[in-house]
XYZ file of N, CA and C in Angstrom:
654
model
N -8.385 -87.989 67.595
C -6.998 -87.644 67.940
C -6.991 -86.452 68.921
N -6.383 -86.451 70.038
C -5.670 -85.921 71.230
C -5.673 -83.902 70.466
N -5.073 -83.698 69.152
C -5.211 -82.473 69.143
C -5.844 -82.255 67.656
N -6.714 -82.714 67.472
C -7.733 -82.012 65.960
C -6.919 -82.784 64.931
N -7.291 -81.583 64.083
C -7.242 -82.305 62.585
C -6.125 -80.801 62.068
N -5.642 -81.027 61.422
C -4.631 -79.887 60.718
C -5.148 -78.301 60.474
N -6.935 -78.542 60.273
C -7.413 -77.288 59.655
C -7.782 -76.537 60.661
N -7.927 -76.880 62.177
C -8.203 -75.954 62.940
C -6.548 -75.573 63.281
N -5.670 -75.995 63.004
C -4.196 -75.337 63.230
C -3.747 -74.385 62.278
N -4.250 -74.265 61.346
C -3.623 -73.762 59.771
C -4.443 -72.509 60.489
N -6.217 -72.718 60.549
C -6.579 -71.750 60.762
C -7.539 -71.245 62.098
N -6.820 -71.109 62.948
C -6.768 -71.194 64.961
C -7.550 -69.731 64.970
N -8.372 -69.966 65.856
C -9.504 -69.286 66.655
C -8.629 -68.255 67.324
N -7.656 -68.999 68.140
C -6.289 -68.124 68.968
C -5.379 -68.250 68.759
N -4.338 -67.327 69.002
C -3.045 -67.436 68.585
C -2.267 -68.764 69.466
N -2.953 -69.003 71.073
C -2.474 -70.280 71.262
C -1.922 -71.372 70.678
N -2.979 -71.475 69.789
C -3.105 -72.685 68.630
C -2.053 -72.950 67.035
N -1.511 -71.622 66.812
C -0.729 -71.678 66.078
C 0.483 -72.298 65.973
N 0.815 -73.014 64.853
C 2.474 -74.097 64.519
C 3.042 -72.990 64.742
N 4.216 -73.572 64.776
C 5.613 -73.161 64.786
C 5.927 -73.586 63.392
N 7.038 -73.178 62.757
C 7.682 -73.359 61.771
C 7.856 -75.108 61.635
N 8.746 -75.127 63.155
C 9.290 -77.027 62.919
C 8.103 -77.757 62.679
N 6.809 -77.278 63.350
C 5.659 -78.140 63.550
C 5.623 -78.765 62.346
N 5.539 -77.760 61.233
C 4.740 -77.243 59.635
C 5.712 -78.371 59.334
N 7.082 -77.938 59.332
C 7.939 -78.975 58.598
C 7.828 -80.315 58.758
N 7.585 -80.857 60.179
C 7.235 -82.285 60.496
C 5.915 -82.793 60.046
N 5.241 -81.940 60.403
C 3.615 -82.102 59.541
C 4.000 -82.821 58.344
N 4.771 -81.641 57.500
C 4.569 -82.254 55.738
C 5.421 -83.528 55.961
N 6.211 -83.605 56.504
C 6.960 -84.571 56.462
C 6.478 -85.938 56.646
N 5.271 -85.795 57.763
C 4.238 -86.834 58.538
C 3.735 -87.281 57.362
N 3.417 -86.036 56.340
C 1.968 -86.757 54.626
C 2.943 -86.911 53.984
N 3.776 -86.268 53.814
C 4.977 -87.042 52.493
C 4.996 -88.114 52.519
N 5.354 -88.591 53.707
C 5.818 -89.763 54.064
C 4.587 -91.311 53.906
N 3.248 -90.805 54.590
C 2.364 -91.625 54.318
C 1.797 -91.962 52.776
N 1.935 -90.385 51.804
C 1.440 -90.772 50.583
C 2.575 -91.621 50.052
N 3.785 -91.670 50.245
C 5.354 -91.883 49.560
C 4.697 -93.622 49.520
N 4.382 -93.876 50.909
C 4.033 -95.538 51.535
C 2.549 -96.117 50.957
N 1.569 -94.910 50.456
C 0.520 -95.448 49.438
C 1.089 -95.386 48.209
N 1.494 -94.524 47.615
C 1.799 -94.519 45.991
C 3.131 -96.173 45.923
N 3.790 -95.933 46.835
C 4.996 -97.224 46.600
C 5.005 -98.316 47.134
N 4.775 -98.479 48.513
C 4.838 -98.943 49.391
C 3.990 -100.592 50.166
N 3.258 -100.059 48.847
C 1.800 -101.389 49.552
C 1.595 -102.248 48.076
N 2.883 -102.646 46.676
C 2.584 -103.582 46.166
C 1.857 -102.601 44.630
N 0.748 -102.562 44.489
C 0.090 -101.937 43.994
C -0.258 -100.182 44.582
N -0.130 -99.350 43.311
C -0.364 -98.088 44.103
C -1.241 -97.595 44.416
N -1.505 -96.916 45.580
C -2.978 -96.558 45.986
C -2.932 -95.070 46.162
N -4.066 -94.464 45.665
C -4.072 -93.308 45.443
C -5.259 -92.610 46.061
N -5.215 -91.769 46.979
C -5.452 -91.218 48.248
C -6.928 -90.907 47.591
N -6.729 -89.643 47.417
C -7.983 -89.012 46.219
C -8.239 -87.615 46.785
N -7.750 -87.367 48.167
C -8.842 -86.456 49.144
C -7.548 -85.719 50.656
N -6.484 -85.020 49.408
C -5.671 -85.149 50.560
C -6.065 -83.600 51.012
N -6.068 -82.778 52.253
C -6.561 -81.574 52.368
C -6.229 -81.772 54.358
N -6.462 -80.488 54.377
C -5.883 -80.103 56.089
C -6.930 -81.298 56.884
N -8.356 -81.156 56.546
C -9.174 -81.809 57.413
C -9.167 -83.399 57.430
N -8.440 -83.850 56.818
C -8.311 -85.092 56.702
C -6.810 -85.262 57.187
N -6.395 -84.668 57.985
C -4.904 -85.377 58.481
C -5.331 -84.702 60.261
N -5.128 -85.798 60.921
C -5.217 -85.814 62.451
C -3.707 -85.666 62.956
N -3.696 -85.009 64.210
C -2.890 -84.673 65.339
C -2.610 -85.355 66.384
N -1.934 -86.361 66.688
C -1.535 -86.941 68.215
C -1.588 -86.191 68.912
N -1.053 -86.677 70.310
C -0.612 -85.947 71.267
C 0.745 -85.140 71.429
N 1.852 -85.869 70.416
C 3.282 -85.600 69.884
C 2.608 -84.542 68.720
N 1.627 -84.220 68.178
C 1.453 -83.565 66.877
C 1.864 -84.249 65.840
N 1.971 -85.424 65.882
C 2.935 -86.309 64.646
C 1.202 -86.462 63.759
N 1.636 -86.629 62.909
C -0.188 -86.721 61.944
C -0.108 -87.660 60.759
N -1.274 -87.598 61.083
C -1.860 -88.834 60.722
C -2.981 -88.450 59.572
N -2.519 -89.354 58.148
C -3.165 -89.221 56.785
C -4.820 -90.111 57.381
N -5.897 -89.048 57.130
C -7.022 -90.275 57.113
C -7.947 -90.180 56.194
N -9.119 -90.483 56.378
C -10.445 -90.753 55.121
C -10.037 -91.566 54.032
N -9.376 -92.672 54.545
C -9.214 -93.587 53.372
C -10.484 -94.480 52.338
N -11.524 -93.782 52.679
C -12.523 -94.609 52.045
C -12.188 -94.699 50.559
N -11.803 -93.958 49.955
C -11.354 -93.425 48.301
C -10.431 -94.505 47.940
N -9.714 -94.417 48.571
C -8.595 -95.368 48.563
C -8.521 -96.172 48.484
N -9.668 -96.694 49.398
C -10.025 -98.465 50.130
C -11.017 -98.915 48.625
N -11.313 -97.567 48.210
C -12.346 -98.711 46.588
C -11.062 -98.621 45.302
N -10.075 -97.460 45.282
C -9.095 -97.784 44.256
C -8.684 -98.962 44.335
N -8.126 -99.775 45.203
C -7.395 -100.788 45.769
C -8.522 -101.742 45.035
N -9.653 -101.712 45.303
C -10.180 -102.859 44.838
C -10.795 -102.705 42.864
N -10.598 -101.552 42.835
C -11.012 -101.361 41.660
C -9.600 -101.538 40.488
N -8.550 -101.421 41.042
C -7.422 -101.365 40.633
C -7.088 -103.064 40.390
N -7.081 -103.858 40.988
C -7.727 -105.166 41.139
C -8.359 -105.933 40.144
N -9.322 -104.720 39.587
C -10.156 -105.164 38.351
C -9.920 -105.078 37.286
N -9.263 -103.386 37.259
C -8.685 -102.665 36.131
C -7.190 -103.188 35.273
N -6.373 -103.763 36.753
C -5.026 -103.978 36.109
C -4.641 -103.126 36.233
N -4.811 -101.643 36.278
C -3.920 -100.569 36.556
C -4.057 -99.430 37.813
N -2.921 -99.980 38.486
C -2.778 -99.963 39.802
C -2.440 -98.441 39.954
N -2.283 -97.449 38.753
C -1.863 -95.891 39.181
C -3.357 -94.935 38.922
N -3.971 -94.801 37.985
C -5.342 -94.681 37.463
C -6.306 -94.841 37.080
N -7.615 -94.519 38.100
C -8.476 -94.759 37.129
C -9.788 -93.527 37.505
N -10.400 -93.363 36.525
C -11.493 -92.481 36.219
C -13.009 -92.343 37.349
N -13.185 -91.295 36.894
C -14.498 -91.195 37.970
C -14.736 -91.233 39.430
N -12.870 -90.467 39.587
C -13.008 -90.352 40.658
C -12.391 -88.699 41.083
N -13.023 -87.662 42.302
C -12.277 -86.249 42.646
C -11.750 -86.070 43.415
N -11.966 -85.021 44.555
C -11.695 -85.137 45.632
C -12.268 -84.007 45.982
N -11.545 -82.182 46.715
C -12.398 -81.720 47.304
C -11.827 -80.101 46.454
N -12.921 -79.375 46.358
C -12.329 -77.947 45.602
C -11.254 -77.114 46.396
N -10.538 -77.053 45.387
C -8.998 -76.105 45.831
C -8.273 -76.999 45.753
N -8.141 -78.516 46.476
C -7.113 -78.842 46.471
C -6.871 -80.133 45.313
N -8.188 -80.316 44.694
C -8.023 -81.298 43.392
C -7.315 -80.875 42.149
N -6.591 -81.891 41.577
C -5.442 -81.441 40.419
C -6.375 -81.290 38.894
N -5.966 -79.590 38.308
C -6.168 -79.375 37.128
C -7.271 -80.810 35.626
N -6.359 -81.580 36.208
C -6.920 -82.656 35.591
C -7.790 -83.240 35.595
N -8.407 -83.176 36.981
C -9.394 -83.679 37.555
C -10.489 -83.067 36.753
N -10.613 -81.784 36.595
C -11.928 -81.242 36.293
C -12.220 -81.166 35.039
N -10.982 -81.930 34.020
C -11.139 -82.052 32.340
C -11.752 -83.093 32.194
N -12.317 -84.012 33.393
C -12.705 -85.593 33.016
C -10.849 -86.103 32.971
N -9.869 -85.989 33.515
C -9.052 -87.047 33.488
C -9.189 -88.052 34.755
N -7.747 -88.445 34.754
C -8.308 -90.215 35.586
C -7.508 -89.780 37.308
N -7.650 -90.092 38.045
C -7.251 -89.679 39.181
C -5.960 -90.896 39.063
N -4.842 -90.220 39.978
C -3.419 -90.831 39.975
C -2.850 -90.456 41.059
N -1.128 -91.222 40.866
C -1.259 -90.587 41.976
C -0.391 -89.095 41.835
N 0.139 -88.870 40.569
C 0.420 -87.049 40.435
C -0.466 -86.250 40.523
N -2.118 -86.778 41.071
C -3.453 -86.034 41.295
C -3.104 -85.882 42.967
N -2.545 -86.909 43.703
C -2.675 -86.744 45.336
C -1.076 -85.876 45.172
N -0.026 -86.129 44.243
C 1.178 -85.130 44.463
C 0.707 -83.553 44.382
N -0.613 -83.224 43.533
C -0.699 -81.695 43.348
C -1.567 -81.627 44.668
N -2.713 -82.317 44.779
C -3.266 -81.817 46.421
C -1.678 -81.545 47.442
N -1.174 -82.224 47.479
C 0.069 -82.287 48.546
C 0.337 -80.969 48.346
N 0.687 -80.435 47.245
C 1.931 -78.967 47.290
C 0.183 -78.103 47.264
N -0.454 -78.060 47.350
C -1.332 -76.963 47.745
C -1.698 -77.043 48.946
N -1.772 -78.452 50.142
C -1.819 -78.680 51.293
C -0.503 -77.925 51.482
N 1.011 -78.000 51.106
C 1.426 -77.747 51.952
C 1.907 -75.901 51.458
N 1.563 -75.435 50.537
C 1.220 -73.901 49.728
C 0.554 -73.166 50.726
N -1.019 -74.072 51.464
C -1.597 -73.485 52.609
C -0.624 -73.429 53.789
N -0.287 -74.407 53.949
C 0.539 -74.155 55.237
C 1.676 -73.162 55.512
N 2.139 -72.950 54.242
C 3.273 -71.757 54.724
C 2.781 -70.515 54.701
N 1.774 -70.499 54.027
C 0.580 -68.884 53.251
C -0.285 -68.800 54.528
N -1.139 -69.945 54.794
C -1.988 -69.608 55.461
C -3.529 -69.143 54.763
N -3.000 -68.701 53.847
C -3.959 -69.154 52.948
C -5.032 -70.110 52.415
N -6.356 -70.423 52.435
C -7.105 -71.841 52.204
C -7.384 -70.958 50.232
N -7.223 -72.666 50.241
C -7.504 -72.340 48.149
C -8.716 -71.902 47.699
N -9.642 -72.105 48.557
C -11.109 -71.677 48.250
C -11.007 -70.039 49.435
N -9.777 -69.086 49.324
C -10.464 -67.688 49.557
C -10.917 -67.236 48.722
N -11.405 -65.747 49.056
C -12.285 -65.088 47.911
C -11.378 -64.382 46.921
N -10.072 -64.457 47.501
C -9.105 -64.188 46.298
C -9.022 -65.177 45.142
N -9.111 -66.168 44.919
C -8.734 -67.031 44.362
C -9.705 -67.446 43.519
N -9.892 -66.220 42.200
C -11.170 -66.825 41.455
C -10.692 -66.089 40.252
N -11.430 -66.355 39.314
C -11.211 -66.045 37.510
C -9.239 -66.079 37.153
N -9.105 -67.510 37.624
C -8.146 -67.856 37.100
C -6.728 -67.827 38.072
N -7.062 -67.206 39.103
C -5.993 -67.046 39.850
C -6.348 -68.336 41.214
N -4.960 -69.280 41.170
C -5.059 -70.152 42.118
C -3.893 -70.253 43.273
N -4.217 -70.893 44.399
C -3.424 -70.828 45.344
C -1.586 -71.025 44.745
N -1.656 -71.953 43.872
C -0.159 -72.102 43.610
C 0.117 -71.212 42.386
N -1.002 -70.385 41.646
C -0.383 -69.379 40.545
C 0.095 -68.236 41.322
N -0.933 -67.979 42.540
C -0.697 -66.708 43.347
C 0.950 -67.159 44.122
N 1.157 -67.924 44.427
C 2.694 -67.792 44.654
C 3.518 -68.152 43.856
N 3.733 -68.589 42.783
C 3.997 -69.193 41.785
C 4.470 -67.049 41.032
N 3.522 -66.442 41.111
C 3.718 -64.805 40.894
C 4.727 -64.042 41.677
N 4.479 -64.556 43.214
C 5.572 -63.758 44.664
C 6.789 -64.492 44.169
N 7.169 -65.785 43.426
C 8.244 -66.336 43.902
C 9.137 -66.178 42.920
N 10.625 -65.494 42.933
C 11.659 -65.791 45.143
C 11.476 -64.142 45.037
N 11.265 -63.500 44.426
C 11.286 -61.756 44.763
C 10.445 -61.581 45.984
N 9.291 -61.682 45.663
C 7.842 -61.058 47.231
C 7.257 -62.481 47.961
N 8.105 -63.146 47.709
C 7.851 -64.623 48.314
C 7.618 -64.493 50.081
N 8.648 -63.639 51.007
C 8.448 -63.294 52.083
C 7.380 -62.635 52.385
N 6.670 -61.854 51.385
C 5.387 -60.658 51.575
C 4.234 -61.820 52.159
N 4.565 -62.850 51.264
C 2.916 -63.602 51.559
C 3.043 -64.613 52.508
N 4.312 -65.184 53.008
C 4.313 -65.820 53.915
C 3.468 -66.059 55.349
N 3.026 -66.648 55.871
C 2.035 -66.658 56.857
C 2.899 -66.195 58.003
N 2.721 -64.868 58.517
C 3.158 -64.215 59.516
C 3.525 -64.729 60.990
N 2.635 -66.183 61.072
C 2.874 -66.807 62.274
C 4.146 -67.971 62.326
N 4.538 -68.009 61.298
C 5.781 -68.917 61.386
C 6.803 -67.843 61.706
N 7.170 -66.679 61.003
C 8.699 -65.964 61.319
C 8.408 -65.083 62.383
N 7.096 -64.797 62.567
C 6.879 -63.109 63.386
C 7.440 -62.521 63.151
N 8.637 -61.490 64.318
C 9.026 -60.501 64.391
C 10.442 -60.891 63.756
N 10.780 -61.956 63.757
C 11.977 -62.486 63.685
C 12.593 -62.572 62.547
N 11.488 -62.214 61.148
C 12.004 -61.989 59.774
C 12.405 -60.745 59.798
N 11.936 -59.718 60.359
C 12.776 -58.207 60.383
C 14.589 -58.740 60.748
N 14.866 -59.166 61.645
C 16.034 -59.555 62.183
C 17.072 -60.006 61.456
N 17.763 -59.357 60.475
C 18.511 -60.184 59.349
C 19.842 -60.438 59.289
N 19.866 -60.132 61.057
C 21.621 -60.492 61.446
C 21.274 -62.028 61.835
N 19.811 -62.211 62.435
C 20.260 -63.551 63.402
C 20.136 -64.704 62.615
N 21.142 -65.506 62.490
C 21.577 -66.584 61.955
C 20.420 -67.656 61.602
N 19.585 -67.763 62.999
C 18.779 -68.472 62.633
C 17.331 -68.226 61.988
N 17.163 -66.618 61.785
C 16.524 -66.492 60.470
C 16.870 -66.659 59.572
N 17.986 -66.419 58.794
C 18.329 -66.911 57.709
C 17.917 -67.943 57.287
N 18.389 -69.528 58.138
C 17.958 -70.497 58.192
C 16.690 -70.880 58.133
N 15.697 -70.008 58.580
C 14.261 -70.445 58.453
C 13.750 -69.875 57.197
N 13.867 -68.920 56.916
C 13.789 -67.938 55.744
C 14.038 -69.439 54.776
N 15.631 -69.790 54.585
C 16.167 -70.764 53.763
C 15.147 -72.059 53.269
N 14.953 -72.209 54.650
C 14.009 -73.353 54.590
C 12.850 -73.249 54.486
N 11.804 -72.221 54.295
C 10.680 -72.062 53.838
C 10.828 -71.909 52.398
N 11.870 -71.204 51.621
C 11.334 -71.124 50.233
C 12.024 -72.885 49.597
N 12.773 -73.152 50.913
C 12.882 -74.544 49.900
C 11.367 -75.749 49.807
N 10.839 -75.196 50.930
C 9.375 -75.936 50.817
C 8.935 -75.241 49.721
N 8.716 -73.905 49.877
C 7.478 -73.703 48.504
C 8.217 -73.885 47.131
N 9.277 -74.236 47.104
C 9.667 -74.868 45.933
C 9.664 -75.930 45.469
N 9.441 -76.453 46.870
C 8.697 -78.475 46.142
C 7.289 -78.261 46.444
N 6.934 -76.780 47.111
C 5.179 -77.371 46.853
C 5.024 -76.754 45.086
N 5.647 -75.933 44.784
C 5.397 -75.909 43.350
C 5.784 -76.798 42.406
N 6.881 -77.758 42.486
C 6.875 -78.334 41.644
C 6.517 -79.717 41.971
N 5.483 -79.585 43.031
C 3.967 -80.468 42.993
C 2.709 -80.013 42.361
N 2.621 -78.686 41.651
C 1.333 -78.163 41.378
C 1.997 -77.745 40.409
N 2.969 -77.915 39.371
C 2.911 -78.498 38.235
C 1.673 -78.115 37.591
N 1.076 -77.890 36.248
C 0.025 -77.729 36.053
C 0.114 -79.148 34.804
N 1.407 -79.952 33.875
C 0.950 -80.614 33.603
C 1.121 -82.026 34.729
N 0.789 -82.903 34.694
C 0.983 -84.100 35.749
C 1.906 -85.057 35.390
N 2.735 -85.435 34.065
C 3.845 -85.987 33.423
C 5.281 -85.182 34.235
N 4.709 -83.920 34.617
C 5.899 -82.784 34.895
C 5.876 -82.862 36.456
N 5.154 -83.142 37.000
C 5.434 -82.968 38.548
C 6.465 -83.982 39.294
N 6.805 -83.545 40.490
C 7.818 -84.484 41.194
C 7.228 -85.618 41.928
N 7.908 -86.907 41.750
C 7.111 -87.854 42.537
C 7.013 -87.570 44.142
N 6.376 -88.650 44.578
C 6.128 -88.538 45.944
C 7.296 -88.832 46.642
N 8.464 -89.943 46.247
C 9.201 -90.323 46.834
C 10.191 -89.416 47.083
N 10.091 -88.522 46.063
C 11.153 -87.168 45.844
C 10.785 -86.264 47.146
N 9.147 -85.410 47.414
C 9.362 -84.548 47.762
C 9.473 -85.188 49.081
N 9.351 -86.682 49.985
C 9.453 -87.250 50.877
C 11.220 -86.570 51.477
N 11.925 -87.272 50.468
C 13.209 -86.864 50.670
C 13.833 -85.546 50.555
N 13.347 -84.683 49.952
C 13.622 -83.251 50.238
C 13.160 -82.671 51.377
N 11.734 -83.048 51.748
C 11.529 -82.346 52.878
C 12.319 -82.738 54.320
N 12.570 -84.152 54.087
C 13.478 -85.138 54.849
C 14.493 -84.006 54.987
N 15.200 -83.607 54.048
C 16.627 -83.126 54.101
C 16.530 -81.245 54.513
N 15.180 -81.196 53.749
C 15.019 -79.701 55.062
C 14.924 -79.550 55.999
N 14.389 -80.794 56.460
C 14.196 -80.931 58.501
C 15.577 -80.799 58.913
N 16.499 -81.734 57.759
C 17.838 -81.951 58.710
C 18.576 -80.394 58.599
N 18.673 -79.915 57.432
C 19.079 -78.202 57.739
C 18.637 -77.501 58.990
N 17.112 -77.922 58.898
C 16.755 -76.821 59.870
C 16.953 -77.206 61.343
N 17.136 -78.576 61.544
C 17.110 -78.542 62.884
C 18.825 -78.915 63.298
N 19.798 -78.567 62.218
C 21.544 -78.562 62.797
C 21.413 -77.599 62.967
């Protein structure tokens, strides 16, 4: 793809390279949308296994693109075998962004690709990757904001989406961005959920983020 893969954007060599706010929002919107069309969309549900920055590609539009379906491509057939088209066992994905469950021996699903999602998109507003050196003896990317949030929620925000422009608290259209970032990290948390009965489906946070684009861009 024409411009990389998500993880050299999240985390850019130069400031050239850095999203914009809308980017971020269309981004998630780009994987919402593709997991929404595996978990529902194709008959039987297929469940990603491996969702993370380096596995989603960039056009030339920046529109992106879910890939490494190999995981996927054996659920589908294993699902086939099993009869059950939402889980099955013995399967992970990649550290930081695999769900709680994963590492008790449970069965991969697809509320396992909904918690990768809200920590894919936890990184994207933080800037933050789940495997920093902060993020150890118990403290994880979505507990550490899950702590800021809504009081110091702005403190940790990734500085390259608002810049200078969060000081500014007359101009209208901070507000608006401000608005619309904690409404993301509020569906990336209640994608990282810590039990998986409790998290929001895919089709849900598809349509919320849907409806934050439309705030943000009237």
């Amino acid at each position: 793809m024409p411009n990389g893969n998500l993880e050299k954007w999240l985390h850019p060599k130069s400031t050239s390279e850095t999203l914009t706010l809308a980017q971020r929002i269309c981004i998630a919107s780009d994987v919402a949308s593709a997991l929404e069309h595996l978990h529902d969309g194709c008959g039987n549900s297929i469940v990603h296994c491996d969702v993370k920055p380096s596995n989603i590609l960039l056009d030339h539009a920046m529109t992106a693109h879910l890939t490494d379906l190999g995981i996927a491509e054996f659920l589908v057939c294993a699902t086939e075998k099993s009869k059950n088209s939402s889980s099955l066992s013995g399967l992970r994905g990649s550290i930081g962004y695999i769900a709680p469950e994963y590492g008790m021996g449970g069965r991969a699903s697809t509320a396992g690709d909904v918690y990768s999602f809200g920590v894919l998109l936890l990184e994207m507003l933080t800037g933050k990757r789940p495997t920093d050196e902060i993020f150890k003896e118990g403290l994880s990317l979505p507990s550490f904001v899950n702590e800021a949030f809504p009081e110091k929620i702005m403190e940790i925000v990734d500085s390259a989406i608002l810049g200078q422009e969060s000081e500014v608290e007359s101009e209208p259209s901070d507000h608006r961005n401000i608005r619309c970032v904690i409404q993301l990290i509020k569906v990336a948390l209640l994608c990282t959920v810590e039990l998986p009965k409790h998290r929001i489906k895919m089709r849900q946070v598809a349509a919320e983020i849907a409806y934050i684009w439309q705030v943000f861009s009237n």
